[in-house]
Coordinates of C-alpha atoms in Angstrom, one line a residue:
M1127 CA 18.5 41.0 19.4
R1128 CA 17.0 38.7 21.8
E1129 CA 14.0 40.7 21.6
N1130 CA 14.0 41.1 17.6
L1131 CA 14.2 37.2 17.7
N1132 CA 11.3 36.5 20.3
T1133 CA 9.1 38.8 18.5
H1134 CA 9.3 37.1 15.1
F1135 CA 8.5 33.7 17.1
L1136 CA 6.3 34.5 18.6
L1137 CA 4.6 36.0 15.0
R1138 CA 5.1 32.9 13.4
L1139 CA 3.2 30.9 15.8
C1140 CA 0.3 33.4 15.8
M1141 CA 0.6 32.7 11.7
I1142 CA 1.0 28.7 12.2
W1143 CA -1.9 29.3 14.7
L1144 CA -4.1 31.0 12.1
Y1145 CA -3.7 28.6 9.2
L1146 CA -4.5 25.7 11.6
A1147 CA -7.6 27.2 12.8
R1148 CA -8.6 28.4 9.3
N1149 CA -7.7 24.7 7.6
F1150 CA -8.1 22.4 10.0
V1151 CA -9.6 23.6 13.4
V1152 CA -12.8 25.1 12.0
G1153 CA -14.9 22.0 11.5
D1154 CA -18.2 20.1 11.8
K1155 CA -17.1 17.5 13.8
I1156 CA -14.8 16.9 16.1
Y1157 CA -13.1 13.2 17.4
N1158 CA -10.4 11.9 19.6
R1159 CA -8.5 8.6 19.8
I1160 CA -11.4 7.5 22.3
D1161 CA -13.7 7.6 19.8
F1162 CA -12.0 4.6 18.5
P1163 CA -12.4 1.2 19.9
K1164 CA -9.3 0.6 22.6
D1165 CA -7.9 -2.5 20.6
F1166 CA -7.9 -0.1 17.5
I1167 CA -4.5 0.2 16.0
F1168 CA -2.7 3.1 14.7
G1169 CA 0.8 3.3 12.7
A1170 CA 2.9 4.0 10.5
G1171 CA 4.8 2.3 7.6
T1172 CA 7.8 1.3 5.4
S1173 CA 9.3 -1.0 3.1
S1174 CA 12.8 -2.9 3.1
Y1175 CA 14.1 -1.7 0.1
Q1176 CA 12.2 1.4 -0.3
V1177 CA 13.9 2.7 3.7
E1178 CA 16.5 -0.1 4.5
G1179 CA 19.4 1.1 1.5
A1180 CA 23.0 -1.2 2.2
T1181 CA 21.7 -2.9 -0.8
Y1182 CA 24.8 -5.5 -1.5
E1183 CA 26.1 -5.2 2.1
D1184 CA 26.0 -7.6 4.8
G1185 CA 25.5 -10.6 2.3
R1186 CA 22.3 -9.0 0.8
K1187 CA 22.0 -9.7 -3.0
S1188 CA 19.5 -8.2 -6.1
S1189 CA 15.9 -8.5 -5.9
I1190 CA 13.7 -7.9 -8.6
F1191 CA 13.7 -4.0 -7.3
D1192 CA 17.0 -3.4 -8.1
T1193 CA 17.4 -4.5 -11.2
Y1194 CA 14.0 -3.0 -12.0
A1195 CA 15.3 0.5 -10.3
Y1196 CA 18.7 0.4 -12.6
S1197 CA 16.7 -0.6 -15.7
A1198 CA 14.7 3.0 -15.2
G1199 CA 18.0 4.9 -15.6
V1200 CA 17.0 7.5 -12.7
S1201 CA 17.7 6.7 -9.2
N1202 CA 17.2 3.5 -7.4
G1203 CA 17.3 2.3 -3.1
D1204 CA 20.8 1.7 -3.2
V1205 CA 21.3 4.2 0.1
A1206 CA 17.3 4.6 0.2
A1207 CA 16.9 6.2 4.1
G1208 CA 19.1 4.2 5.7
G1209 CA 17.5 2.4 7.8
Y1210 CA 19.4 -0.8 7.4
Y1211 CA 22.0 1.5 10.0
K1212 CA 19.6 4.0 11.6
Y1213 CA 16.8 1.6 13.3
K1214 CA 17.5 2.7 17.0
E1215 CA 17.3 6.0 15.5
D1216 CA 14.2 5.6 13.8
V1217 CA 12.5 3.0 16.7
Q1218 CA 13.3 5.7 19.0
L1219 CA 11.3 8.5 16.8
M1220 CA 8.1 5.8 16.5
A1221 CA 8.0 5.4 20.2
E1222 CA 7.8 9.5 20.6
T1223 CA 5.8 9.7 17.8
G1224 CA 3.0 7.3 20.1
L1225 CA 2.7 4.7 16.8
D1226 CA 1.0 1.7 18.6
A1227 CA 3.2 -0.5 15.4
Y1228 CA 5.5 -0.3 13.1
R1229 CA 4.3 -2.0 9.5
F1230 CA 7.4 -3.2 7.0
S1231 CA 8.9 -5.5 4.2
I1232 CA 11.9 -8.3 5.2
S1233 CA 13.7 -8.1 2.2
W1234 CA 13.8 -11.7 1.2
S1235 CA 17.2 -11.1 -0.8
R1236 CA 18.6 -10.1 2.5
L1237 CA 17.4 -12.8 4.4
I1238 CA 17.9 -15.7 1.9
P1239 CA 20.0 -14.2 -0.6
D1240 CA 20.0 -16.9 -3.2
G1241 CA 16.0 -16.9 -2.5
R1242 CA 16.4 -20.6 -1.5
G1243 CA 18.9 -22.3 0.8
P1244 CA 21.5 -20.9 3.9
V1245 CA 20.0 -18.2 5.6
N1246 CA 22.3 -15.0 5.9
P1247 CA 23.4 -14.7 9.2
K1248 CA 23.7 -10.6 8.8
G1249 CA 20.2 -10.5 7.5
L1250 CA 19.0 -12.7 10.6
E1251 CA 20.6 -10.2 12.8
Y1252 CA 19.5 -7.3 11.1
Y1253 CA 15.2 -8.1 11.4
N1254 CA 16.0 -10.1 14.9
N1255 CA 17.5 -6.3 16.2
L1256 CA 14.6 -4.1 14.6
I1257 CA 12.4 -6.8 15.8
N1258 CA 13.6 -7.1 19.3
E1259 CA 13.9 -2.7 19.8
L1260 CA 10.3 -2.2 18.5
V1261 CA 9.0 -4.7 21.3
K1262 CA 11.5 -3.1 23.9
H1263 CA 9.3 0.3 23.4
G1264 CA 6.0 -1.2 23.3
I1265 CA 5.4 -1.0 19.3
Q1266 CA 3.8 -3.9 17.6
P1267 CA 5.7 -5.1 14.1
H1268 CA 3.8 -5.9 11.5
V1269 CA 5.5 -7.5 8.7
T1270 CA 5.3 -8.0 5.1
L1271 CA 7.2 -11.4 3.3
L1272 CA 7.0 -9.5 -0.4
H1273 CA 6.8 -6.1 -1.2
L1274 CA 8.1 -6.1 -5.0
D1275 CA 11.2 -7.8 -3.8
L1276 CA 11.5 -11.4 -5.1
P1277 CA 15.0 -12.6 -4.9
V1278 CA 16.6 -11.8 -8.3
A1279 CA 18.0 -15.9 -7.9
L1280 CA 14.5 -16.8 -8.6
E1281 CA 13.5 -14.4 -11.2
T1282 CA 16.6 -15.7 -13.4
K1283 CA 16.2 -19.6 -12.5
Y1284 CA 12.4 -19.9 -13.1
K1285 CA 10.9 -16.5 -14.1
G1286 CA 9.5 -16.5 -10.1
F1287 CA 5.7 -15.8 -10.1
L1288 CA 5.4 -17.3 -13.8
N1289 CA 6.8 -20.7 -12.6
Q1290 CA 4.7 -23.0 -9.8
S1291 CA 7.8 -23.5 -8.1
I1292 CA 7.8 -20.1 -6.7
I1293 CA 4.7 -22.1 -4.5
E1294 CA 7.4 -24.2 -2.9
D1295 CA 10.0 -21.2 -2.5
F1296 CA 7.9 -19.0 -1.3
T1297 CA 6.4 -21.2 1.7
A1298 CA 10.3 -22.5 2.8
Y1299 CA 10.9 -18.6 3.2
A1300 CA 7.6 -18.3 5.1
D1301 CA 8.6 -20.8 7.4
V1302 CA 12.0 -19.0 8.2
C1303 CA 10.0 -16.2 9.1
F1304 CA 7.7 -17.8 11.4
R1305 CA 10.0 -20.3 13.0
E1306 CA 12.8 -16.9 13.6
F1307 CA 10.7 -14.3 14.3
G1308 CA 7.0 -15.5 14.9
D1309 CA 7.2 -15.9 18.7
R1310 CA 7.3 -11.6 18.5
V1311 CA 5.7 -10.8 15.1
K1312 CA 2.0 -11.2 15.6
H1313 CA 0.7 -9.8 12.1
W1314 CA 2.0 -11.0 9.0
T1315 CA 0.8 -10.3 5.7
T1316 CA 2.1 -12.2 2.7
V1317 CA 2.3 -9.9 -0.8
N1318 CA 1.8 -6.3 -0.6
E1319 CA -0.6 -4.6 -3.3
A1320 CA -0.9 -8.3 -5.1
N1321 CA -3.5 -6.7 -7.2
I1322 CA -0.6 -3.8 -8.1
F1323 CA 2.4 -6.3 -8.2
T1324 CA 1.0 -8.5 -10.9
M1325 CA -0.7 -5.7 -13.5
G1326 CA 1.9 -3.7 -12.6
G1327 CA 4.8 -5.9 -13.3
Y1328 CA 3.2 -8.2 -16.6
D1329 CA 1.0 -6.2 -18.3
A1330 CA 1.9 -2.1 -17.7
G1331 CA 5.5 -3.4 -17.4
N1332 CA 6.1 -0.1 -14.7
S1333 CA 6.7 -1.8 -11.6
P1334 CA 8.8 -4.4 -11.0
P1335 CA 9.5 -7.5 -12.4
G1336 CA 8.6 -5.2 -15.5
R1337 CA 7.3 -7.6 -18.0
C1338 CA 5.0 -6.3 -21.0
S1339 CA 4.4 -6.6 -24.6
Y1340 CA 3.7 -4.4 -27.5
P1341 CA 1.7 -2.6 -27.5
F1342 CA 0.0 -2.7 -24.2
G1343 CA 2.8 -1.9 -22.1
A1344 CA 5.9 0.2 -21.2
I1345 CA 8.9 -0.7 -23.4
C1346 CA 9.9 -4.1 -22.0
T1347 CA 12.7 -6.3 -23.1
E1348 CA 9.7 -9.5 -22.4
G1349 CA 6.5 -10.6 -21.2
D1350 CA 3.4 -11.2 -22.3
S1351 CA 0.6 -8.6 -21.3
T1352 CA -2.0 -11.1 -22.3
T1353 CA -1.0 -14.3 -20.3
E1354 CA 1.6 -13.3 -18.0
P1355 CA -0.6 -11.2 -15.7
Y1356 CA -3.4 -14.1 -15.1
I1357 CA -0.4 -16.6 -14.8
A1358 CA 1.8 -14.8 -11.8
A1359 CA -1.4 -13.5 -10.1
H1360 CA -2.7 -17.8 -10.2
N1361 CA 0.8 -18.5 -8.4
V1362 CA 0.4 -16.0 -5.6
L1363 CA -2.2 -16.6 -4.2
L1364 CA -1.0 -20.2 -4.3
A1365 CA 1.9 -18.9 -2.7
H1366 CA 0.2 -17.2 0.0
A1367 CA -2.2 -20.1 0.6
S1368 CA 0.2 -22.5 1.3
A1369 CA 2.4 -20.3 3.4
F1370 CA -1.3 -19.2 5.5
N1371 CA -1.6 -23.0 6.0
L1372 CA 1.6 -23.5 6.5
Y1373 CA 1.4 -21.1 9.8
K1374 CA -2.0 -22.7 10.8
N1375 CA -1.1 -25.9 10.8
K1376 CA 2.7 -25.9 11.9
Y1377 CA 2.6 -22.3 13.9
K1378 CA -0.8 -20.9 14.9
G1379 CA -0.9 -23.1 18.1
K1380 CA 2.1 -21.9 20.0
Q1381 CA 2.6 -18.3 18.7
H1382 CA -0.8 -17.2 18.2
G1383 CA -0.7 -14.9 15.4
F1384 CA -2.7 -13.7 12.5
V1385 CA -1.6 -14.3 8.6
G1386 CA -3.4 -11.7 6.3
F1387 CA -3.1 -10.6 2.5
N1388 CA -2.8 -7.0 1.0
L1389 CA -4.5 -5.7 -1.7
Y1390 CA -4.6 -1.9 -3.4
A1391 CA -7.5 -0.9 -3.5
F1392 CA -9.9 2.3 -5.9
D1393 CA -13.4 3.4 -5.1
F1394 CA -14.6 3.0 -8.1
I1395 CA -17.2 5.6 -9.5
P1396 CA -19.5 5.7 -12.7
Y1397 CA -18.4 8.6 -15.1
R1398 CA -21.9 8.8 -15.6
N1399 CA -25.1 8.3 -14.4
T1400 CA -25.5 5.3 -17.0
T1401 CA -27.0 1.3 -16.9
E1402 CA -23.1 0.9 -19.1
D1403 CA -20.8 3.2 -16.7
E1404 CA -22.3 1.1 -13.5
K1405 CA -21.8 -2.1 -15.3
A1406 CA -18.0 -1.5 -16.3
V1407 CA -17.9 0.0 -12.4
Q1408 CA -18.5 -4.0 -11.0
R1409 CA -15.9 -5.0 -13.9
S1410 CA -13.8 -3.4 -12.3
Y1411 CA -14.4 -4.2 -9.1
D1412 CA -14.3 -7.8 -10.2
F1413 CA -10.9 -7.5 -12.0
F1414 CA -9.1 -5.8 -9.7
I1415 CA -10.7 -6.6 -5.8
G1416 CA -11.9 -9.2 -7.2
W1417 CA -9.5 -11.0 -9.1
Y1418 CA -7.7 -12.1 -5.7
M1419 CA -10.6 -11.5 -3.0
H1420 CA -13.2 -13.8 -5.3
P1421 CA -11.1 -17.2 -5.1
L1422 CA -10.0 -16.1 -1.0
V1423 CA -14.0 -15.8 0.2
Y1424 CA -15.5 -18.1 -2.5
G1425 CA -11.8 -20.6 -3.9
D1426 CA -12.8 -19.2 -7.8
Y1427 CA -12.5 -16.3 -9.9
P1428 CA -15.4 -14.1 -11.1
E1429 CA -17.7 -14.8 -13.2
T1430 CA -16.8 -12.1 -15.2
M1431 CA -12.8 -12.1 -15.3
K1432 CA -13.3 -16.5 -16.8
I1433 CA -15.6 -14.9 -19.6
N1434 CA -13.6 -11.8 -20.3
A1435 CA -10.3 -13.4 -20.0
G1436 CA -11.2 -17.0 -21.5
S1437 CA -8.6 -19.8 -21.4
R1438 CA -6.5 -17.2 -20.8
I1439 CA -7.4 -17.1 -17.2
P1440 CA -6.0 -20.4 -15.4
T1441 CA -8.4 -23.0 -13.8
F1442 CA -8.2 -24.3 -9.6
T1443 CA -8.6 -27.7 -9.2
K1444 CA -10.8 -28.6 -6.8
N1445 CA -7.8 -29.1 -3.9
Q1446 CA -6.6 -25.6 -5.1
S1447 CA -9.7 -24.0 -4.5
G1448 CA -10.6 -25.5 -1.5
M1449 CA -6.7 -24.3 -0.4
V1450 CA -7.1 -20.8 -1.1
K1451 CA -10.9 -20.4 0.3
G1452 CA -10.5 -18.5 3.3
S1453 CA -6.5 -18.7 3.8
F1454 CA -6.7 -15.5 5.3
D1455 CA -7.0 -14.0 9.0
F1456 CA -7.4 -10.6 7.5
I1457 CA -7.4 -8.1 4.6
G1458 CA -4.9 -4.8 4.2
L1459 CA -6.0 -2.5 2.1
N1460 CA -4.1 0.1 0.5
Y1461 CA -6.1 3.3 -0.4
Y1462 CA -5.6 6.6 -1.9
T1463 CA -8.2 7.7 -4.5
I1464 CA -11.0 7.5 -6.3
I1465 CA -10.9 6.3 -10.1
L1466 CA -14.0 7.4 -12.3
V1467 CA -15.0 4.3 -14.9
V1468 CA -16.1 5.2 -18.3
N1469 CA -17.8 1.8 -20.6
S1470 CA -16.0 0.7 -23.0
K1471 CA -16.2 -2.0 -25.7
L1472 CA -14.3 -5.6 -25.4
I1473 CA -12.1 -5.4 -28.6
D1474 CA -10.9 -8.4 -30.2
E1475 CA -7.7 -10.2 -29.1
P1476 CA -5.2 -10.4 -28.4
R1477 CA -6.3 -8.4 -25.6
N1478 CA -4.6 -7.9 -21.9
Y1479 CA -5.7 -7.5 -19.0
Y1480 CA -6.8 -4.1 -18.6
G1481 CA -8.7 -4.6 -22.3
D1482 CA -10.4 -7.3 -20.6
I1483 CA -12.2 -5.1 -18.2
A1484 CA -13.2 -3.3 -21.2
S1485 CA -13.4 0.2 -19.0
I1486 CA -11.6 3.4 -19.1
W1487 CA -10.5 4.8 -15.9
I1488 CA -9.8 7.9 -14.9
Y1489 CA -8.0 10.1 -12.6
Y1490 CA -10.2 12.9 -11.1
N1491 CA -8.6 15.6 -9.7
H1492 CA -11.4 17.0 -7.6
S1493 CA -9.8 19.6 -4.7
S1494 CA -6.8 21.5 -5.0
P1495 CA -4.3 20.4 -2.4
L1496 CA -2.5 23.5 -1.0
E1497 CA 0.6 21.6 -2.4
G1498 CA -0.8 20.4 -6.1
S1499 CA -0.8 17.1 -5.0
P1500 CA -2.2 14.2 -7.2
F1501 CA -4.7 12.5 -4.0
P1502 CA -7.2 14.6 -3.4
V1503 CA -9.1 15.0 -0.1
Q1504 CA -12.2 12.3 -1.0
P1505 CA -12.5 10.1 2.4
W1506 CA -15.6 8.9 1.5
G1507 CA -13.6 7.0 -1.2
L1508 CA -12.3 4.7 1.7
Q1509 CA -15.7 4.4 2.9
Q1510 CA -17.8 3.4 0.3
V1511 CA -14.6 0.7 0.1
M1512 CA -15.4 -0.7 3.1
E1513 CA -18.7 -1.2 2.7
Y1514 CA -17.8 -2.6 -0.7
F1515 CA -15.8 -5.3 1.4
K1516 CA -18.8 -5.8 3.6
K1517 CA -21.8 -6.6 1.9
V1518 CA -19.5 -8.6 -1.3
Y1519 CA -16.8 -10.4 1.3
N1520 CA -19.0 -10.9 4.5
N1521 CA -17.1 -8.1 6.1
P1522 CA -13.5 -9.5 6.6
P1523 CA -11.4 -7.5 9.2
L1524 CA -9.4 -4.9 7.7
Y1525 CA -6.3 -2.9 8.1
I1526 CA -6.0 0.2 6.3
Q1527 CA -2.1 -1.0 5.7
E1528 CA -1.4 2.2 3.8
N1529 CA -3.0 5.8 3.3
G1530 CA -0.9 8.9 3.1
Q1531 CA -0.2 12.5 1.0
V1532 CA 2.1 12.3 -2.1
T1533 CA 4.1 15.9 -1.7
S1534 CA 7.1 17.2 -3.5
H1535 CA 10.1 16.2 -1.5
A1536 CA 11.5 20.0 -1.7
T1537 CA 8.4 21.4 0.8
N1538 CA 10.5 20.4 3.6
V1539 CA 8.5 20.1 7.1
N1540 CA 6.0 21.9 5.8
D1541 CA 3.3 19.9 4.6
P1542 CA 0.0 21.1 5.6
S1543 CA -2.0 19.3 3.0
R1544 CA -1.1 15.9 4.1
V1545 CA -2.2 17.1 7.5
E1546 CA -5.4 17.9 5.8
F1547 CA -5.3 14.4 4.3
L1548 CA -5.0 12.5 7.6
Q1549 CA -7.1 14.1 9.9
A1550 CA -9.9 13.8 6.7
F1551 CA -9.2 10.0 6.0
I1552 CA -8.9 8.9 10.0
G1553 CA -12.3 11.0 11.1
A1554 CA -13.7 9.2 8.0
L1555 CA -13.2 5.6 9.5
L1556 CA -15.6 6.3 12.9
D1557 CA -18.7 5.6 10.7
P1558 CA -17.9 2.6 9.3
L1559 CA -17.0 1.5 12.4
K1560 CA -20.0 2.5 13.8
N1561 CA -21.8 0.6 11.0
G1562 CA -20.3 -2.6 12.2
S1563 CA -17.3 -2.4 9.4
N1564 CA -14.9 -4.9 10.7
V1565 CA -11.7 -2.1 10.1
K1566 CA -9.0 -2.9 13.6
G1567 CA -6.0 -0.6 12.3
Y1568 CA -4.9 1.8 10.1
F1569 CA -1.0 3.0 9.1
V1570 CA 0.1 5.9 7.6
W1571 CA 2.2 5.7 4.5
S1572 CA 4.4 6.7 5.6
F1573 CA 6.6 6.9 8.6
M1574 CA 9.6 9.0 7.0
D1575 CA 10.4 9.9 3.4
L1576 CA 11.6 6.9 1.2
Y1577 CA 12.8 6.0 -1.8
E1578 CA 9.7 5.8 -4.2
L1579 CA 8.9 3.5 -7.2
T1580 CA 7.5 5.7 -9.6
A1581 CA 9.1 8.9 -8.5
G1582 CA 12.3 8.3 -7.0
Y1583 CA 13.4 10.7 -4.3
E1584 CA 11.3 13.7 -5.9
K1585 CA 8.3 13.2 -4.5
S1586 CA 7.5 12.0 -0.6
F1587 CA 5.1 10.3 1.8
G1588 CA 7.2 10.5 5.1
L1589 CA 5.9 12.0 8.6
Y1590 CA 9.4 12.7 9.1
Y1591 CA 11.5 14.5 6.6
V1592 CA 14.6 13.0 5.1
N1593 CA 17.7 14.6 4.2
F1594 CA 19.1 12.6 1.2
S1595 CA 21.4 15.3 0.7
D1596 CA 23.3 14.7 3.3
L1597 CA 25.5 12.0 4.6
N1598 CA 23.7 11.0 8.2
L1599 CA 20.4 11.3 6.3
G1600 CA 19.0 13.7 9.0
R1601 CA 15.2 13.0 10.0
Y1602 CA 13.3 16.0 10.8
P1603 CA 9.4 15.6 12.1
K1604 CA 7.0 17.0 9.3
L1605 CA 4.0 19.3 10.3
S1606 CA 1.9 16.1 10.1
Q1607 CA 4.1 14.4 12.4
K1608 CA 3.3 16.9 15.2
W1609 CA -0.6 16.5 14.4
Y1610 CA -0.4 12.6 14.2
S1611 CA 1.9 12.3 17.3
G1612 CA -0.8 14.6 18.8
F1613 CA -3.7 12.9 17.6
L1614 CA -2.5 9.7 18.9
K1615 CA -1.6 11.0 22.9
G1616 CA -5.1 12.2 22.8
A1617 CA -5.7 15.9 21.3
D1618 CA -9.1 16.6 20.0
V1619 CA -9.6 17.0 16.0
S1620 CA -12.1 18.8 14.3
V1621 CA -12.3 18.1 10.1
N1622 CA -15.3 19.4 7.8
N1623 CA -17.7 17.4 7.2
E1624 CA -18.0 18.2 3.6
A1625 CA -14.8 16.6 2.9
N1626 CA -17.3 13.6 3.3
Q1627 CA -20.0 14.2 1.4
V1628 CA -19.8 12.4 -1.9
D1629 CA -19.2 14.0 -5.2
D1630 CA -22.2 14.5 -8.0
F1631 CA -20.4 13.4 -10.8
S1632 CA -23.7 13.8 -12.9
N1633 CA -23.5 16.4 -14.8
V1634 CA -19.5 15.8 -15.2
L1635 CA -19.7 15.5 -19.2
R1636 CA -21.0 19.6 -19.6
L1637 CA -17.9 20.6 -17.8
S1638 CA -16.0 23.3 -19.4
S1639 CA -12.8 22.3 -20.8
A1640 CA -10.5 24.7 -18.7
V1641 CA -12.1 21.7 -15.9
E1642 CA -11.6 18.6 -18.0
D1643 CA -8.6 19.1 -17.8
D1644 CA -8.0 18.0 -15.0
F1645 CA -9.7 14.6 -16.6
R1646 CA -7.1 12.2 -17.5
P1647 CA -6.5 8.0 -18.2
L1648 CA -5.0 6.0 -15.8
A1649 CA -1.8 5.0 -16.3
L1650 CA -0.6 2.4 -13.9

């Protein structure tokens, strides 16, 4: 019996080796961690609502992420991955993986349950314990202040980011975090995916706080898709800049940390080789990236936005412009895929944010990942985004704060498509580094399986499988964890250069109807 088991085990090892050899080892480009700068950071991330659970324990109150999840009527993050109670075990797994850093967010409604006022001692204790455990294991804490989870108290009181009262309250919250944790936390991000937060939350209505208006967004009970995305974004920028300047003036001299801002990024590609689609690509960059980066770098919105949105987009005062301009030490980018762009005409008013772009965004599933994932392995898209930031925004310090592959949670620990994705994208950072891109670090999304905004527990990104059916929420390393850990500890990696060649879309309109099924409008 033992002999049969040993034979079976060896056969499985051989099969795995052959699979890896065929798919991941045979390639044109070999790289190793030593090819990256010595101070380059490799990590992985989560967010508070998606990982912690314990949503109504130890004094925490509701956030808009809670209420949005409940309103969807499917699943929620009440338990999530149980990180609130399993943080010591999780940090041990991070250390075993070899992470330099762990990116996580603080739950504002756990730390200050009413948004403003008394600090919750239990919340303070939890984050101190987590940070101390990370430092104890030599792992840098990279902390995000807001990840879709504004306290409901502030949303109810004055509609959150639609009211300039949020600027003072967000700054007060940031002050507590800087004061209590800044002696150990040196990398702060104020807002996660600010462009998705304001586009999805106030135009499409498909993310917290779920505001929109007919006919532009999902079914929402209140909102105005024509104005609210712009108002919310304006206040996000002012709140961020206020927190940045607070840190700069009050804490930086003694804590020596850095405060950054995070955006979701697509690489926009013209659908056809036409002047019209090229212009639509630039409008897309202006509206999606420039919406925040232009004020942060130049002090005002892109001209295209001011022309197309007109009086619906707020105006910066001279003082506000001066406060926002330059208010970042680094930019965090969350990148997953490319978007094809088709020119469209500017429709008559009333017009929402997406209508102002006068473009159609199309998701193109070019490759065929092993598990039918929606994220093609096209790392050249990330390279082009980095080049865009280098040329247009003066080469700011960048952290790739999210990048990863989604699979069905049912795939368990066998995730070769995630290995393929990660090795291609990590390897794709080397050329931009050689060409002068100021990228400082890379974080896999996500460290473990989490509650996901649009998919609940059906899809996952984790390096560790979490058994959500088990009351103990056991963690199990996936193939991707073993690959990432091996890379972090010095293993050579080979990746086929074909994955990093820009696709030719010039004949895209002459594709067969079967292939055209892969093209579909993007629903954000």
